[in-house]
Short mmCIF file of C-alpha atoms in Angstrom, two decimals:
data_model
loop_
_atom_site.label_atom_id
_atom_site.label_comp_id
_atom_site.label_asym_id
_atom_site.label_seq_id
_atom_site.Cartn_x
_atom_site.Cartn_y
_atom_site.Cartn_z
CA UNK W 1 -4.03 -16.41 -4.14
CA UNK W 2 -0.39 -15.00 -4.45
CA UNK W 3 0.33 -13.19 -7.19
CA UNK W 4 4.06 -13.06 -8.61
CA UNK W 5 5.63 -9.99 -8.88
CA UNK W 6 6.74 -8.65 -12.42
CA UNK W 7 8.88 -10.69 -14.51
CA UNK W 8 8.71 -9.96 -18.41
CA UNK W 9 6.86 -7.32 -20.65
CA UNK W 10 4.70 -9.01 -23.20
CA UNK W 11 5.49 -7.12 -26.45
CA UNK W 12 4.05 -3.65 -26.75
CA UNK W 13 3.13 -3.60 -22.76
CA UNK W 14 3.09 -0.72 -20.86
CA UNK W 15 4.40 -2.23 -17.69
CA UNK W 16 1.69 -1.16 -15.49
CA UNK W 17 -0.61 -2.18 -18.08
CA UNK W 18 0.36 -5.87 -18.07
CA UNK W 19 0.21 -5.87 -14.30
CA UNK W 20 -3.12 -4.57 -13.54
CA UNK W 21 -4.45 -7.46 -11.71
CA UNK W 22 -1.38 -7.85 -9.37
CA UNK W 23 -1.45 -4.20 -8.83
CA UNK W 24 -4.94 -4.14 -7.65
CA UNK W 25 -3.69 -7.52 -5.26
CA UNK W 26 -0.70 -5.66 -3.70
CA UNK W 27 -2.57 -1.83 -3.75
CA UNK W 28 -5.65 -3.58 -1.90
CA UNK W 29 -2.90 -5.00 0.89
CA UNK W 30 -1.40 -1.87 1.16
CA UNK W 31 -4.59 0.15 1.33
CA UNK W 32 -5.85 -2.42 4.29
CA UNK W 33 -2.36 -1.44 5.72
CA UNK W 34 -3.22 2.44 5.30
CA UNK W 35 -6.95 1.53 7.18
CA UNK W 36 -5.55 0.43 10.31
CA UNK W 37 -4.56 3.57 11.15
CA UNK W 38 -8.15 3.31 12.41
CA UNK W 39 -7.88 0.44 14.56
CA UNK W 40 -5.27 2.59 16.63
CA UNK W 41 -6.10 1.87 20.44
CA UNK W 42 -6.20 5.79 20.68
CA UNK W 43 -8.82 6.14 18.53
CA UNK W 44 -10.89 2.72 19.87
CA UNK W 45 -10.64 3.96 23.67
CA UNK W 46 -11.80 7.70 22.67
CA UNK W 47 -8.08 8.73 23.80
CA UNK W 48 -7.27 10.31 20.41
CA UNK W 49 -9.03 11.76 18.13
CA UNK W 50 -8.22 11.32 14.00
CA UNK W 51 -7.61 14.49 11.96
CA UNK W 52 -10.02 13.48 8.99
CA UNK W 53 -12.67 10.45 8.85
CA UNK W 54 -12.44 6.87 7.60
CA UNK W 55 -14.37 7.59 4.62
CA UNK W 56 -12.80 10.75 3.24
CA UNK W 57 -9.34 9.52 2.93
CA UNK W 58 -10.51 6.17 0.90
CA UNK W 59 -9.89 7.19 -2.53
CA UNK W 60 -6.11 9.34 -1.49
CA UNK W 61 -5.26 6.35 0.30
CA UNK W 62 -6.37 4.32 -2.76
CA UNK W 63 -4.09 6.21 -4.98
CA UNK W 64 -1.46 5.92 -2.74
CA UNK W 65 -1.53 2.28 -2.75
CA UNK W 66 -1.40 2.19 -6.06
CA UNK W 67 1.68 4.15 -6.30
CA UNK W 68 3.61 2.51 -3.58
CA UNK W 69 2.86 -1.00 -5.27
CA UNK W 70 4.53 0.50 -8.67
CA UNK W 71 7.42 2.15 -6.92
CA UNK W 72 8.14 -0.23 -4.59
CA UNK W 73 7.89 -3.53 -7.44
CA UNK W 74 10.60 -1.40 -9.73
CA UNK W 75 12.62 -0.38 -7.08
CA UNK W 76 12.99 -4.69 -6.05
CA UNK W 77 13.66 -4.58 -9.92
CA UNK W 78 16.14 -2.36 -9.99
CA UNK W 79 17.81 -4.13 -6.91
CA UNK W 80 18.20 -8.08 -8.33
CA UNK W 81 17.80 -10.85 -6.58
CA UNK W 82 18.22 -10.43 -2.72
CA UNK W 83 15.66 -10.02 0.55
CA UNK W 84 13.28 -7.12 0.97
CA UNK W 85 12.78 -6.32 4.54
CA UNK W 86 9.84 -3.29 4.87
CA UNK W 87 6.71 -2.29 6.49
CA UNK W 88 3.49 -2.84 4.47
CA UNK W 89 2.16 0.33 5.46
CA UNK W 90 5.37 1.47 5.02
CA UNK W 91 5.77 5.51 7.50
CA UNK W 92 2.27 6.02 7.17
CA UNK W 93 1.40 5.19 10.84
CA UNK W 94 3.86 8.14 11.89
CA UNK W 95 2.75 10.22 8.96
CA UNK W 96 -1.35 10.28 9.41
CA UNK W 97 -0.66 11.86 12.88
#
């Protein structure tokens, strides 16, 4: 199921408060983004080795996620109306290396 970006604060919302749910939808997209770095054909034909295991960068990766969903959402905010062209894992294919 899609979930709908932010629209309108309920009274008294934080804004990532009243988001939570579509938060956790976009961060989980993003953080499947962030986990193909593993599926690299380098790493898959033992060309390439990763500098740091699957496992240990779960929970940085998870917090990342989380961050880019916020940032990006109020930046398209901040923007209006209009199309938003970007990579779901955004640099972090060049950056990981």
């Amino acid at each position: 199921e899609e979930l709908d970006g932010p629209q309108e604060l309920a009274p008294g919302c934080e804004w990532w408060a009243c988001y939570a749910d579509w938060i956790r939808f976009k961060a989980g997209e993003i953080l499947a983004a962030y986990n193909f770095f593993f599926e690299h054909i380098g790493l898959r034909k033992g060309w390439r080795t990763a500098p740091f295991q699957r496992e240990e960068v779960q929970a940085p990766f998870q917090a990342a996620a989380e961050v880019v969903t916020v940032v990006r959402a109020r930046l398209d905010e901040q923007k209006g109306d209009g199309v938003v062209l970007r990579q779901l894992e955004g640099s972090a294919m060049n950056f990981l290396w």
